[in-house]
Amino acid sequence: MKCPYCGHLHDKVVDSRESREGEVIRRRRECLECGRRFTSYERVDEIPYMVVKKDGRRERFDRQKLIAGLLKACEKRPVRVNALEAVADRVEAALQERPDKEISTTEIGQHVMSELRQLDKVAYVRFASVYRHFRDIGEFMTELEDLIKSKD
């Protein structure tokens, strides 16, 4: 860390303490060049992941919205809440693995649909019908036929 007094880049940590319920670490440092002490703070970089909506708006990724959608799709289905939490975990992990901090609702929807397709076929069809905005029964039947053909 650069010394605020002399600009030297080498120092040693003299003391470290957690503050604010462990969200920040306070470090006392001593410059190896001029010997003066200074304080630095270390915190986790909390850049939010943004979801790009179909109309171009951007909003923060909200895990609770994702879980609410999963719960709605799985309503009255024999799907455990733990399984839905696991789906949300995998979607969130896929988001965090991306180098870009933005993801489209289309990408999230595709990921959720592939997860639901494996988890519960009825929940998958429910989610797909809302997500894909089926305009008529023909589109709905095409999706069902594809599901029946794949049998995975």
PDB file of C-alpha atoms in Angstrom:
ATOM      1  CA  MET A   1       0.000   0.000   0.000  1.00  0.00           C
ATOM      2  CA  LYS A   2       1.277   3.444  -0.877  1.00  0.00           C
ATOM      3  CA  CYS A   3       2.381   5.501   2.132  1.00  0.00           C
ATOM      4  CA  PRO A   4       0.300   8.703   2.360  1.00  0.00           C
ATOM      5  CA  TYR A   5       3.343  10.580   3.747  1.00  0.00           C
ATOM      6  CA  CYS A   6       6.260   9.646   1.497  1.00  0.00           C
ATOM      7  CA  GLY A   7       4.638   7.636  -1.321  1.00  0.00           C
ATOM      8  CA  HIS A   8       6.754   4.527  -0.716  1.00  0.00           C
ATOM      9  CA  LEU A   9       5.014   1.302  -1.777  1.00  0.00           C
ATOM     10  CA  HIS A  10       6.248  -1.062   0.933  1.00  0.00           C
ATOM     11  CA  ASP A  11       4.889  -1.293   4.451  1.00  0.00           C
ATOM     12  CA  LYS A  12       4.218  -3.813   7.163  1.00  0.00           C
ATOM     13  CA  VAL A  13       0.959  -4.485   8.981  1.00  0.00           C
ATOM     14  CA  VAL A  14       1.328  -3.693  12.684  1.00  0.00           C
ATOM     15  CA  ASP A  15      -2.243  -4.468  13.828  1.00  0.00           C
ATOM     16  CA  SER A  16      -5.493  -5.786  12.293  1.00  0.00           C
ATOM     17  CA  ARG A  17      -8.975  -5.540  13.756  1.00  0.00           C
ATOM     18  CA  GLU A  18     -12.484  -6.288  12.544  1.00  0.00           C
ATOM     19  CA  SER A  19     -15.056  -3.550  12.777  1.00  0.00           C
ATOM     20  CA  ARG A  20     -18.732  -3.088  11.884  1.00  0.00           C
ATOM     21  CA  GLU A  21     -19.755  -6.678  12.616  1.00  0.00           C
ATOM     22  CA  GLY A  22     -16.892  -8.102  10.575  1.00  0.00           C
ATOM     23  CA  GLU A  23     -17.705  -6.229   7.367  1.00  0.00           C
ATOM     24  CA  VAL A  24     -14.527  -4.151   7.455  1.00  0.00           C
ATOM     25  CA  ILE A  25     -10.982  -4.906   8.570  1.00  0.00           C
ATOM     26  CA  ARG A  26      -8.992  -1.990   9.983  1.00  0.00           C
ATOM     27  CA  ARG A  27      -5.231  -2.303   9.528  1.00  0.00           C
ATOM     28  CA  ARG A  28      -2.520  -0.187  11.148  1.00  0.00           C
ATOM     29  CA  ARG A  29       0.474  -0.063   8.828  1.00  0.00           C
ATOM     30  CA  GLU A  30       4.022   1.184   9.182  1.00  0.00           C
ATOM     31  CA  CYS A  31       5.905   2.506   6.179  1.00  0.00           C
ATOM     32  CA  LEU A  32       9.243   0.723   5.698  1.00  0.00           C
ATOM     33  CA  GLU A  33      10.775   3.884   4.235  1.00  0.00           C
ATOM     34  CA  CYS A  34       9.805   6.755   6.577  1.00  0.00           C
ATOM     35  CA  GLY A  35       8.611   4.701   9.575  1.00  0.00           C
ATOM     36  CA  ARG A  36       5.346   6.616   9.959  1.00  0.00           C
ATOM     37  CA  ARG A  37       2.125   4.770  10.711  1.00  0.00           C
ATOM     38  CA  PHE A  38      -1.200   5.031   8.901  1.00  0.00           C
ATOM     39  CA  THR A  39      -4.544   3.235   8.857  1.00  0.00           C
ATOM     40  CA  SER A  40      -6.168   1.415   5.961  1.00  0.00           C
ATOM     41  CA  TYR A  41      -9.566  -0.266   5.690  1.00  0.00           C
ATOM     42  CA  GLU A  42     -10.323  -3.429   3.765  1.00  0.00           C
ATOM     43  CA  ARG A  43     -13.837  -4.409   2.695  1.00  0.00           C
ATOM     44  CA  VAL A  44     -15.442  -6.760   0.201  1.00  0.00           C
ATOM     45  CA  ASP A  45     -16.126  -5.198  -3.166  1.00  0.00           C
ATOM     46  CA  GLU A  46     -19.908  -5.053  -3.326  1.00  0.00           C
ATOM     47  CA  ILE A  47     -20.633  -4.170  -6.924  1.00  0.00           C
ATOM     48  CA  PRO A  48     -24.205  -5.308  -7.519  1.00  0.00           C
ATOM     49  CA  TYR A  49     -25.108  -7.647 -10.332  1.00  0.00           C
ATOM     50  CA  MET A  50     -27.550  -5.962 -12.660  1.00  0.00           C
ATOM     51  CA  VAL A  51     -30.400  -7.575 -14.573  1.00  0.00           C
ATOM     52  CA  VAL A  52     -31.160  -6.065 -17.971  1.00  0.00           C
ATOM     53  CA  LYS A  53     -34.910  -6.173 -18.540  1.00  0.00           C
ATOM     54  CA  LYS A  54     -36.515  -6.699 -21.955  1.00  0.00           C
ATOM     55  CA  ASP A  55     -37.315  -2.982 -22.213  1.00  0.00           C
ATOM     56  CA  GLY A  56     -33.677  -2.060 -21.498  1.00  0.00           C
ATOM     57  CA  ARG A  57     -34.151  -1.030 -17.863  1.00  0.00           C
ATOM     58  CA  ARG A  58     -31.580  -2.254 -15.371  1.00  0.00           C
ATOM     59  CA  GLU A  59     -32.217  -3.321 -11.808  1.00  0.00           C
ATOM     60  CA  ARG A  60     -30.289  -5.140  -9.125  1.00  0.00           C
ATOM     61  CA  PHE A  61     -30.382  -8.917  -9.163  1.00  0.00           C
ATOM     62  CA  ASP A  62     -32.878  -9.935  -6.500  1.00  0.00           C
ATOM     63  CA  ARG A  63     -32.629 -13.515  -5.297  1.00  0.00           C
ATOM     64  CA  GLN A  64     -36.010 -13.202  -3.583  1.00  0.00           C
ATOM     65  CA  LYS A  65     -37.704 -12.395  -6.902  1.00  0.00           C
ATOM     66  CA  LEU A  66     -36.094 -15.471  -8.415  1.00  0.00           C
ATOM     67  CA  ILE A  67     -37.281 -17.679  -5.551  1.00  0.00           C
ATOM     68  CA  ALA A  68     -40.781 -16.160  -5.737  1.00  0.00           C
ATOM     69  CA  GLY A  69     -40.969 -17.104  -9.425  1.00  0.00           C
ATOM     70  CA  LEU A  70     -39.767 -20.619  -8.677  1.00  0.00           C
ATOM     71  CA  LEU A  71     -42.288 -20.986  -5.853  1.00  0.00           C
ATOM     72  CA  LYS A  72     -45.101 -19.830  -8.149  1.00  0.00           C
ATOM     73  CA  ALA A  73     -44.087 -22.321 -10.859  1.00  0.00           C
ATOM     74  CA  CYS A  74     -43.883 -25.141  -8.304  1.00  0.00           C
ATOM     75  CA  GLU A  75     -47.094 -24.273  -6.466  1.00  0.00           C
ATOM     76  CA  LYS A  76     -48.960 -27.486  -5.444  1.00  0.00           C
ATOM     77  CA  ARG A  77     -46.137 -29.607  -6.872  1.00  0.00           C
ATOM     78  CA  PRO A  78     -44.075 -32.170  -4.940  1.00  0.00           C
ATOM     79  CA  VAL A  79     -40.938 -30.026  -5.080  1.00  0.00           C
ATOM     80  CA  ARG A  80     -39.025 -29.380  -1.878  1.00  0.00           C
ATOM     81  CA  VAL A  81     -38.078 -25.843  -0.957  1.00  0.00           C
ATOM     82  CA  ASN A  82     -34.480 -27.047  -0.575  1.00  0.00           C
ATOM     83  CA  ALA A  83     -34.479 -27.979  -4.254  1.00  0.00           C
ATOM     84  CA  LEU A  84     -35.677 -24.480  -5.185  1.00  0.00           C
ATOM     85  CA  GLU A  85     -32.987 -22.937  -2.981  1.00  0.00           C
ATOM     86  CA  ALA A  86     -30.432 -25.083  -4.806  1.00  0.00           C
ATOM     87  CA  VAL A  87     -31.743 -23.852  -8.175  1.00  0.00           C
ATOM     88  CA  ALA A  88     -31.465 -20.248  -6.957  1.00  0.00           C
ATOM     89  CA  ASP A  89     -27.929 -20.991  -5.705  1.00  0.00           C
ATOM     90  CA  ARG A  90     -26.886 -22.347  -9.103  1.00  0.00           C
ATOM     91  CA  VAL A  91     -28.409 -19.399 -10.969  1.00  0.00           C
ATOM     92  CA  GLU A  92     -26.686 -16.964  -8.611  1.00  0.00           C
ATOM     93  CA  ALA A  93     -23.384 -18.852  -8.922  1.00  0.00           C
ATOM     94  CA  ALA A  94     -23.626 -18.701 -12.731  1.00  0.00           C
ATOM     95  CA  LEU A  95     -24.163 -14.957 -12.433  1.00  0.00           C
ATOM     96  CA  GLN A  96     -21.139 -14.530 -10.158  1.00  0.00           C
ATOM     97  CA  GLU A  97     -18.906 -16.538 -12.493  1.00  0.00           C
ATOM     98  CA  ARG A  98     -19.533 -14.077 -15.307  1.00  0.00           C
ATOM     99  CA  PRO A  99     -16.870 -11.443 -15.906  1.00  0.00           C
ATOM    100  CA  ASP A 100     -19.639  -8.991 -16.805  1.00  0.00           C
ATOM    101  CA  LYS A 101     -21.757  -7.603 -13.950  1.00  0.00           C
ATOM    102  CA  GLU A 102     -24.892  -7.567 -16.135  1.00  0.00           C
ATOM    103  CA  ILE A 103     -27.145 -10.390 -17.268  1.00  0.00           C
ATOM    104  CA  SER A 104     -30.300 -10.277 -19.333  1.00  0.00           C
ATOM    105  CA  THR A 105     -33.618 -11.631 -18.119  1.00  0.00           C
ATOM    106  CA  THR A 106     -33.474 -13.904 -21.173  1.00  0.00           C
ATOM    107  CA  GLU A 107     -30.302 -15.585 -19.929  1.00  0.00           C
ATOM    108  CA  ILE A 108     -31.675 -15.957 -16.408  1.00  0.00           C
ATOM    109  CA  GLY A 109     -34.920 -17.388 -17.790  1.00  0.00           C
ATOM    110  CA  GLN A 110     -33.066 -19.915 -19.946  1.00  0.00           C
ATOM    111  CA  HIS A 111     -31.010 -21.048 -16.977  1.00  0.00           C
ATOM    112  CA  VAL A 112     -34.093 -21.374 -14.754  1.00  0.00           C
ATOM    113  CA  MET A 113     -35.970 -23.290 -17.461  1.00  0.00           C
ATOM    114  CA  SER A 114     -33.166 -25.807 -17.887  1.00  0.00           C
ATOM    115  CA  GLU A 115     -33.082 -26.314 -14.114  1.00  0.00           C
ATOM    116  CA  LEU A 116     -36.876 -26.709 -13.855  1.00  0.00           C
ATOM    117  CA  ARG A 117     -36.951 -29.078 -16.830  1.00  0.00           C
ATOM    118  CA  GLN A 118     -34.814 -31.489 -14.813  1.00  0.00           C
ATOM    119  CA  LEU A 119     -36.586 -30.842 -11.526  1.00  0.00           C
ATOM    120  CA  ASP A 120     -40.299 -30.952 -12.401  1.00  0.00           C
ATOM    121  CA  LYS A 121     -41.855 -31.018 -15.883  1.00  0.00           C
ATOM    122  CA  VAL A 122     -45.128 -29.356 -14.827  1.00  0.00           C
ATOM    123  CA  ALA A 123     -43.248 -26.538 -13.084  1.00  0.00           C
ATOM    124  CA  TYR A 124     -41.133 -26.192 -16.214  1.00  0.00           C
ATOM    125  CA  VAL A 125     -44.234 -25.800 -18.426  1.00  0.00           C
ATOM    126  CA  ARG A 126     -45.765 -23.289 -16.003  1.00  0.00           C
ATOM    127  CA  PHE A 127     -42.601 -21.205 -15.931  1.00  0.00           C
ATOM    128  CA  ALA A 128     -42.155 -21.452 -19.708  1.00  0.00           C
ATOM    129  CA  SER A 129     -45.734 -20.329 -20.346  1.00  0.00           C
ATOM    130  CA  VAL A 130     -45.162 -17.125 -18.378  1.00  0.00           C
ATOM    131  CA  TYR A 131     -41.557 -16.581 -19.432  1.00  0.00           C
ATOM    132  CA  ARG A 132     -42.102 -17.146 -23.151  1.00  0.00           C
ATOM    133  CA  HIS A 133     -45.471 -15.357 -23.308  1.00  0.00           C
ATOM    134  CA  PHE A 134     -47.212 -18.033 -25.364  1.00  0.00           C
ATOM    135  CA  ARG A 135     -49.616 -16.217 -27.672  1.00  0.00           C
ATOM    136  CA  ASP A 136     -51.862 -19.177 -28.384  1.00  0.00           C
ATOM    137  CA  ILE A 137     -52.489 -22.811 -27.584  1.00  0.00           C
ATOM    138  CA  GLY A 138     -50.380 -23.862 -30.604  1.00  0.00           C
ATOM    139  CA  GLU A 139     -47.189 -22.464 -29.063  1.00  0.00           C
ATOM    140  CA  PHE A 140     -48.090 -24.114 -25.786  1.00  0.00           C
ATOM    141  CA  MET A 141     -48.663 -27.468 -27.531  1.00  0.00           C
ATOM    142  CA  THR A 142     -45.354 -27.168 -29.394  1.00  0.00           C
ATOM    143  CA  GLU A 143     -43.538 -26.735 -26.085  1.00  0.00           C
ATOM    144  CA  LEU A 144     -45.362 -29.745 -24.605  1.00  0.00           C
ATOM    145  CA  GLU A 145     -44.539 -31.871 -27.666  1.00  0.00           C
ATOM    146  CA  ASP A 146     -40.870 -30.928 -27.406  1.00  0.00           C
ATOM    147  CA  LEU A 147     -40.934 -31.875 -23.732  1.00  0.00           C
ATOM    148  CA  ILE A 148     -42.573 -35.240 -24.475  1.00  0.00           C
ATOM    149  CA  LYS A 149     -40.116 -35.986 -27.307  1.00  0.00           C
ATOM    150  CA  SER A 150     -37.032 -35.227 -25.205  1.00  0.00           C
ATOM    151  CA  LYS A 151     -38.025 -37.439 -22.226  1.00  0.00           C
ATOM    152  CA  ASP A 152     -34.929 -36.461 -20.233  1.00  0.00           C
TER     153      ASP A 152
END
